[in-house]
Short mmCIF file of C-alpha atoms in Angstrom, two decimals:
data_model
loop_
_atom_site.label_atom_id
_atom_site.label_comp_id
_atom_site.label_asym_id
_atom_site.label_seq_id
_atom_site.Cartn_x
_atom_site.Cartn_y
_atom_site.Cartn_z
CA MET A 1 3.92 1.87 -107.28
CA ASP A 2 1.54 -0.44 -105.38
CA LEU A 3 3.86 -0.96 -102.41
CA LEU A 4 1.70 -3.56 -100.65
CA ASN A 5 1.41 -5.64 -103.81
CA ALA A 6 5.19 -5.45 -104.35
CA ILE A 7 5.82 -6.53 -100.76
CA ARG A 8 3.34 -9.39 -101.20
CA CYS A 9 5.24 -10.57 -104.29
CA PHE A 10 8.50 -10.42 -102.36
CA ILE A 11 7.05 -12.48 -99.47
CA LYS A 12 5.59 -15.13 -101.76
CA VAL A 13 8.79 -15.47 -103.77
CA VAL A 14 10.88 -15.94 -100.63
CA GLU A 15 8.44 -18.49 -99.21
CA ALA A 16 8.17 -20.41 -102.48
CA GLY A 17 11.92 -20.38 -103.14
CA SER A 18 11.79 -19.01 -106.68
CA ILE A 19 10.13 -16.33 -108.78
CA ALA A 20 8.35 -18.90 -110.93
CA ALA A 21 6.89 -20.75 -107.93
CA GLY A 22 5.93 -17.48 -106.24
CA ALA A 23 4.24 -16.30 -109.42
CA ARG A 24 2.19 -19.52 -109.61
CA ASN A 25 1.05 -19.06 -106.00
CA LEU A 26 0.03 -15.48 -106.76
CA GLY A 27 -1.65 -16.28 -110.07
CA LEU A 28 0.69 -13.88 -111.90
CA THR A 29 3.28 -14.25 -114.62
CA PRO A 30 6.97 -14.51 -113.62
CA ALA A 31 7.60 -11.32 -115.60
CA ALA A 32 5.01 -9.40 -113.57
CA VAL A 33 6.48 -10.65 -110.30
CA SER A 34 10.02 -9.77 -111.43
CA GLN A 35 8.87 -6.25 -112.27
CA ASN A 36 7.29 -5.85 -108.83
CA LEU A 37 10.49 -7.03 -107.17
CA ALA A 38 12.56 -4.59 -109.23
CA ARG A 39 10.22 -1.72 -108.30
CA LEU A 40 10.45 -2.66 -104.61
CA GLU A 41 14.26 -2.76 -104.71
CA SER A 42 14.29 0.57 -106.52
CA HIS A 43 11.97 2.06 -103.92
CA LEU A 44 14.15 0.80 -101.05
CA GLN A 45 17.39 1.50 -102.94
CA VAL A 46 18.80 -1.82 -101.81
CA ARG A 47 19.24 -5.27 -103.34
CA LEU A 48 16.89 -7.76 -101.66
CA LEU A 49 17.53 -10.88 -103.75
CA THR A 50 20.53 -12.30 -105.54
CA ARG A 51 19.19 -13.91 -108.70
CA THR A 52 20.91 -16.11 -111.28
CA THR A 53 19.46 -18.33 -113.98
CA ARG A 54 19.59 -21.30 -111.62
CA SER A 55 19.20 -19.99 -108.08
CA MET A 56 17.86 -17.23 -105.89
CA SER A 57 18.90 -16.21 -102.38
CA LEU A 58 18.23 -13.40 -99.94
CA THR A 59 20.87 -10.74 -99.45
CA PRO A 60 21.59 -9.79 -95.81
CA ALA A 61 19.38 -6.73 -96.31
CA GLY A 62 16.71 -8.89 -97.95
CA ASN A 63 16.71 -11.32 -95.05
CA GLN A 64 16.34 -8.45 -92.56
CA TYR A 65 13.51 -6.93 -94.62
CA TYR A 66 11.72 -10.27 -94.92
CA GLN A 67 11.78 -10.78 -91.15
CA ARG A 68 10.14 -7.38 -90.77
CA VAL A 69 7.43 -7.69 -93.43
CA SER A 70 6.60 -11.41 -93.52
CA HIS A 71 3.62 -10.98 -91.18
CA ILE A 72 2.04 -8.02 -93.04
CA GLU A 73 -0.31 -10.01 -95.27
CA ARG A 74 -1.50 -12.12 -92.34
CA ASP A 75 -2.04 -9.04 -90.17
CA LEU A 76 -4.06 -7.31 -92.88
CA ALA A 77 -6.27 -10.38 -93.34
CA GLU A 78 -6.85 -10.64 -89.60
CA ALA A 79 -7.59 -6.93 -89.30
CA GLU A 80 -10.16 -7.19 -92.10
CA GLN A 81 -11.73 -10.23 -90.46
CA ALA A 82 -11.87 -8.53 -87.07
CA ILE A 83 -13.66 -5.50 -88.51
CA THR A 84 -16.08 -7.27 -90.84
CA THR A 85 -16.91 -10.22 -88.55
CA PRO A 86 -15.95 -9.18 -85.01
CA ASP A 87 -18.00 -11.89 -83.32
CA SER A 88 -17.09 -14.75 -85.65
CA GLU A 89 -15.09 -17.76 -84.60
CA PRO A 90 -11.45 -18.23 -85.66
CA GLN A 91 -11.00 -19.31 -89.24
CA GLY A 92 -8.31 -19.95 -91.80
CA ARG A 93 -5.18 -22.06 -91.57
CA LEU A 94 -3.51 -23.01 -88.27
CA CYS A 95 -0.16 -24.78 -88.51
CA ILE A 96 1.08 -26.38 -85.28
CA ALA A 97 4.58 -27.83 -85.04
CA SER A 98 5.53 -30.09 -82.16
CA THR A 99 8.30 -32.36 -80.99
CA SER A 100 7.59 -35.80 -82.40
CA ALA A 101 6.70 -37.62 -79.19
CA PHE A 102 4.58 -34.87 -77.62
CA GLY A 103 2.88 -34.21 -80.95
CA ARG A 104 2.14 -37.87 -81.57
CA HIS A 105 1.01 -38.89 -78.09
CA VAL A 106 -0.51 -35.70 -76.65
CA VAL A 107 -1.38 -33.18 -79.36
CA ALA A 108 -2.65 -35.46 -82.14
CA PRO A 109 -5.39 -37.09 -80.00
CA LEU A 110 -6.67 -33.59 -79.14
CA ILE A 111 -6.90 -32.32 -82.72
CA PRO A 112 -10.18 -34.01 -83.82
CA ALA A 113 -12.21 -32.56 -80.94
CA PHE A 114 -10.48 -29.18 -81.32
CA SER A 115 -11.34 -29.19 -85.03
CA ALA A 116 -14.95 -30.06 -84.22
CA ARG A 117 -15.11 -27.12 -81.81
CA TYR A 118 -13.66 -24.74 -84.43
CA PRO A 119 -14.79 -26.15 -87.79
CA MET A 120 -13.76 -23.03 -89.75
CA LEU A 121 -10.08 -23.69 -88.97
CA SER A 122 -7.93 -25.69 -91.38
CA ILE A 123 -5.39 -27.40 -89.12
CA GLU A 124 -1.98 -28.84 -89.97
CA LEU A 125 0.12 -30.70 -87.40
CA VAL A 126 3.85 -31.06 -88.06
CA THR A 127 5.65 -33.55 -85.78
CA THR A 128 9.44 -33.29 -85.92
CA ASP A 129 12.42 -33.07 -83.60
CA ARG A 130 14.28 -30.56 -85.76
CA ARG A 131 13.97 -26.83 -85.20
CA VAL A 132 11.26 -25.56 -87.54
CA ASN A 133 11.49 -22.09 -89.02
CA HIS A 134 8.22 -20.31 -88.27
CA ALA A 135 8.53 -17.79 -91.10
CA ARG A 136 9.85 -20.01 -93.87
CA GLU A 137 7.59 -22.96 -93.05
CA ASP A 138 4.50 -20.87 -92.29
CA VAL A 139 4.22 -22.28 -88.76
CA ASP A 140 1.89 -20.39 -86.43
CA VAL A 141 2.87 -21.99 -83.14
CA SER A 142 5.38 -24.64 -82.07
CA LEU A 143 5.63 -26.85 -79.00
CA ARG A 144 9.23 -27.43 -77.98
CA ILE A 145 11.37 -28.96 -75.28
CA THR A 146 14.20 -27.00 -73.67
CA PRO A 147 17.00 -28.01 -76.13
CA GLN A 148 14.89 -26.70 -79.04
CA LEU A 149 14.39 -23.16 -77.71
CA GLU A 150 15.75 -20.28 -79.76
CA GLU A 151 16.45 -16.73 -78.60
CA GLN A 152 14.40 -15.07 -81.33
CA LEU A 153 11.19 -16.92 -80.37
CA LEU A 154 8.73 -15.94 -77.68
CA ALA A 155 8.47 -19.00 -75.40
CA ARG A 156 5.81 -19.67 -72.77
CA HIS A 157 6.26 -22.55 -70.33
CA ILE A 158 3.07 -24.61 -70.44
CA ALA A 159 3.84 -28.08 -69.05
CA ARG A 160 6.27 -29.98 -66.84
CA ILE A 161 6.05 -33.71 -67.52
CA PRO A 162 7.74 -36.38 -65.41
CA PHE A 163 10.30 -38.71 -66.94
CA ILE A 164 10.23 -42.31 -65.69
CA CYS A 165 13.14 -44.75 -65.88
CA CYS A 166 11.83 -48.22 -66.57
CA ALA A 167 12.57 -51.68 -67.95
CA SER A 168 10.67 -54.85 -68.70
CA PRO A 169 10.31 -57.60 -66.08
CA GLY A 170 12.14 -59.93 -68.45
CA TYR A 171 15.18 -57.67 -68.69
CA LEU A 172 15.28 -57.16 -64.91
CA ARG A 173 15.11 -60.91 -64.29
CA SER A 174 18.14 -61.48 -66.49
CA ALA A 175 20.20 -58.37 -65.66
CA GLY A 176 19.14 -57.61 -62.11
CA LEU A 177 17.49 -54.58 -60.54
CA PRO A 178 19.70 -51.44 -60.37
CA SER A 179 19.64 -50.02 -56.84
CA THR A 180 20.58 -46.45 -57.76
CA PRO A 181 20.92 -44.34 -60.94
CA GLU A 182 24.70 -44.72 -60.62
CA ALA A 183 24.22 -48.48 -61.18
CA LEU A 184 23.13 -47.76 -64.77
CA ARG A 185 26.78 -48.09 -65.81
CA ASP A 186 26.38 -51.85 -65.29
CA HIS A 187 23.23 -52.09 -67.43
CA ARG A 188 22.24 -51.72 -71.05
CA CYS A 189 20.54 -48.35 -71.51
CA LEU A 190 18.26 -47.37 -74.38
CA VAL A 191 19.17 -43.78 -75.19
CA PHE A 192 17.67 -41.10 -77.45
CA ARG A 193 19.92 -39.36 -79.97
CA TYR A 194 18.76 -35.81 -80.59
CA PRO A 195 18.49 -35.42 -84.39
CA VAL A 196 19.25 -31.68 -84.43
CA ASP A 197 22.87 -31.98 -83.31
CA GLY A 198 23.44 -35.74 -82.97
CA ARG A 199 24.18 -35.73 -79.26
CA LEU A 200 22.83 -38.29 -76.83
CA LEU A 201 20.33 -36.88 -74.37
CA ARG A 202 21.72 -37.42 -70.89
CA TRP A 203 19.50 -38.50 -68.01
CA GLY A 204 19.34 -35.90 -65.28
CA PHE A 205 18.46 -36.75 -61.67
CA MET A 206 18.00 -34.66 -58.54
CA ARG A 207 19.17 -35.79 -55.11
CA ASP A 208 19.24 -33.60 -52.00
CA GLY A 209 18.79 -30.54 -54.19
CA LEU A 210 21.73 -31.40 -56.47
CA ARG A 211 21.54 -32.40 -60.11
CA PHE A 212 23.66 -35.28 -61.44
CA GLU A 213 23.92 -37.40 -64.59
CA PRO A 214 24.78 -41.10 -64.29
CA VAL A 215 27.36 -42.61 -66.63
CA PHE A 216 26.00 -44.99 -69.26
CA GLY A 217 27.54 -48.39 -69.78
CA ASN A 218 26.38 -50.37 -72.81
CA VAL A 219 23.84 -48.45 -74.89
CA LEU A 220 21.35 -49.00 -77.67
CA ILE A 221 20.54 -45.76 -79.50
CA SER A 222 17.65 -44.45 -81.60
CA ASP A 223 16.41 -41.06 -82.76
CA ASP A 224 12.81 -42.29 -82.34
CA ILE A 225 11.42 -42.47 -78.82
CA ASP A 226 8.72 -44.97 -79.83
CA ALA A 227 11.42 -47.28 -81.17
CA LEU A 228 13.18 -47.11 -77.80
CA THR A 229 9.88 -47.92 -76.10
CA HIS A 230 9.44 -51.05 -78.21
CA MET A 231 13.01 -52.09 -77.45
CA ALA A 232 12.34 -51.73 -73.73
CA VAL A 233 9.09 -53.70 -73.87
CA HIS A 234 10.97 -56.50 -75.66
CA ASP A 235 13.61 -56.85 -72.93
CA GLY A 236 16.14 -54.51 -74.61
CA GLY A 237 17.28 -52.67 -71.48
CA ILE A 238 16.54 -49.68 -69.28
CA THR A 239 15.15 -46.51 -70.81
CA ARG A 240 13.80 -43.13 -69.76
CA LEU A 241 10.34 -42.22 -71.07
CA ALA A 242 7.94 -39.32 -70.61
CA GLU A 243 4.90 -40.13 -68.53
CA PHE A 244 2.52 -39.80 -71.48
CA ILE A 245 4.44 -42.54 -73.32
CA VAL A 246 5.12 -44.99 -70.49
CA ARG A 247 1.78 -44.81 -68.67
CA PRO A 248 -0.05 -47.59 -70.60
CA HIS A 249 2.99 -49.88 -70.45
CA LEU A 250 3.23 -49.47 -66.68
CA ALA A 251 -0.49 -50.18 -66.34
CA SER A 252 -0.19 -53.38 -68.37
CA GLY A 253 2.91 -54.54 -66.52
CA ALA A 254 5.00 -54.56 -69.71
CA LEU A 255 7.38 -52.08 -68.06
CA VAL A 256 8.37 -51.54 -64.42
CA PRO A 257 9.36 -48.14 -62.94
CA LEU A 258 12.80 -47.80 -61.37
CA PHE A 259 14.43 -45.58 -58.74
CA GLU A 260 11.16 -44.55 -57.11
CA TYR A 261 12.04 -45.32 -53.50
CA SER A 262 14.99 -46.36 -51.38
CA ASP A 263 14.99 -49.39 -49.11
CA ASN A 264 13.50 -47.43 -46.22
CA GLY A 265 10.65 -46.15 -48.36
CA GLN A 266 11.93 -42.61 -48.85
CA ALA A 267 12.29 -41.06 -52.29
CA TYR A 268 16.02 -40.62 -52.93
CA ALA A 269 16.53 -39.72 -56.59
CA GLN A 270 14.02 -37.81 -58.66
CA THR A 271 14.22 -37.94 -62.45
CA GLU A 272 14.55 -34.52 -64.03
CA PRO A 273 11.26 -33.64 -65.79
CA MET A 274 10.55 -32.60 -69.37
CA ASP A 275 9.58 -28.95 -69.84
CA ILE A 276 7.29 -28.06 -72.75
CA TYR A 277 7.14 -24.53 -74.16
CA LEU A 278 4.65 -22.93 -76.51
CA CYS A 279 6.64 -20.79 -78.96
CA LEU A 280 5.65 -17.92 -81.24
CA ALA A 281 7.66 -15.98 -83.80
CA ASP A 282 6.66 -12.67 -82.20
CA ARG A 283 3.78 -11.05 -80.32
CA PHE A 284 1.85 -10.56 -83.57
CA ALA A 285 1.69 -14.34 -83.97
CA MET A 286 -0.83 -14.62 -81.11
CA THR A 287 -3.74 -14.73 -83.56
CA PRO A 288 -7.30 -15.68 -82.59
CA ALA A 289 -6.59 -19.22 -83.87
CA VAL A 290 -3.42 -19.56 -81.80
CA ARG A 291 -5.19 -18.08 -78.78
CA VAL A 292 -8.01 -20.64 -78.83
CA PHE A 293 -5.57 -23.48 -79.46
CA THR A 294 -3.45 -22.40 -76.50
CA ALA A 295 -6.51 -22.27 -74.26
CA TYR A 296 -7.70 -25.65 -75.53
CA LEU A 297 -4.30 -27.26 -74.96
CA ARG A 298 -4.15 -25.93 -71.41
CA GLU A 299 -7.67 -27.16 -70.80
CA HIS A 300 -6.69 -30.71 -71.73
CA LEU A 301 -3.22 -31.01 -70.22
CA ALA A 302 -3.05 -33.32 -67.23
CA ASP A 303 -3.50 -31.42 -63.96
CA THR A 304 -0.14 -32.69 -62.71
CA TRP A 305 1.60 -31.21 -65.77
CA GLN A 306 0.20 -27.69 -65.42
CA VAL A 307 2.50 -24.76 -64.70
CA GLN A 308 1.58 -21.36 -63.33
CA THR A 309 1.64 -18.38 -65.72
#
């Protein structure tokens, strides 16, 4: 039995979701792929897939085996590339997943120049606030905020970005200026609903070394941070935005920062920052392509966002 070919069939079938789709991706007939799967199960003496005429699913053993072998084909390709072209630049596909806001406002503007620097890379950027599955969605690296971290991923802290509470001059003229974060209960707040679990993201503050969360009063809610930004610009209420989103609106005067200083000029309540992590499925996922992307991202992050590693 050609064990590597059988494993490759198994990987492609799992990734494609069916034997027929996996066979198309491999350029083989469904019958040939089915035979390879049967030989692999016979070799392992365990059922990997539960198959019916209408569906296919991994058995517990199959899921465990897939997690162990899913990287084999990629590793073999990289090993061959390293031996045959040791001095060549990274090439092939690089799939980057990112939280929607960070991906849209920070990562996407960097991609064209990164692609120009490494023209042999085929780059895909996925922007979403759900938790992507690296193995099933063929994601090489993901950029996540703290609520998206998962125990099975390797996470490296790469950025700490300030959050800024703000509102439009028009809203503040009509509703008044809140003197402290606790005064938010008397204002309309524009709040982000996290799409993964449906909860509202609370606003953390630090004062005298202690963390606290103010109580919201009236709220407007969206699962899109850019929608909340537009609401704020159009006098919708007070919101909390990452620095990379709010910066141009502060510069234009469309939004005004809040809670920066007390009456005597001393900072009294600091907004809890946003932490960004670069996540990999395992140590084998640090491919040459991921390595150069990581270095490029660090190179272009704002100096004030950088964290020590």
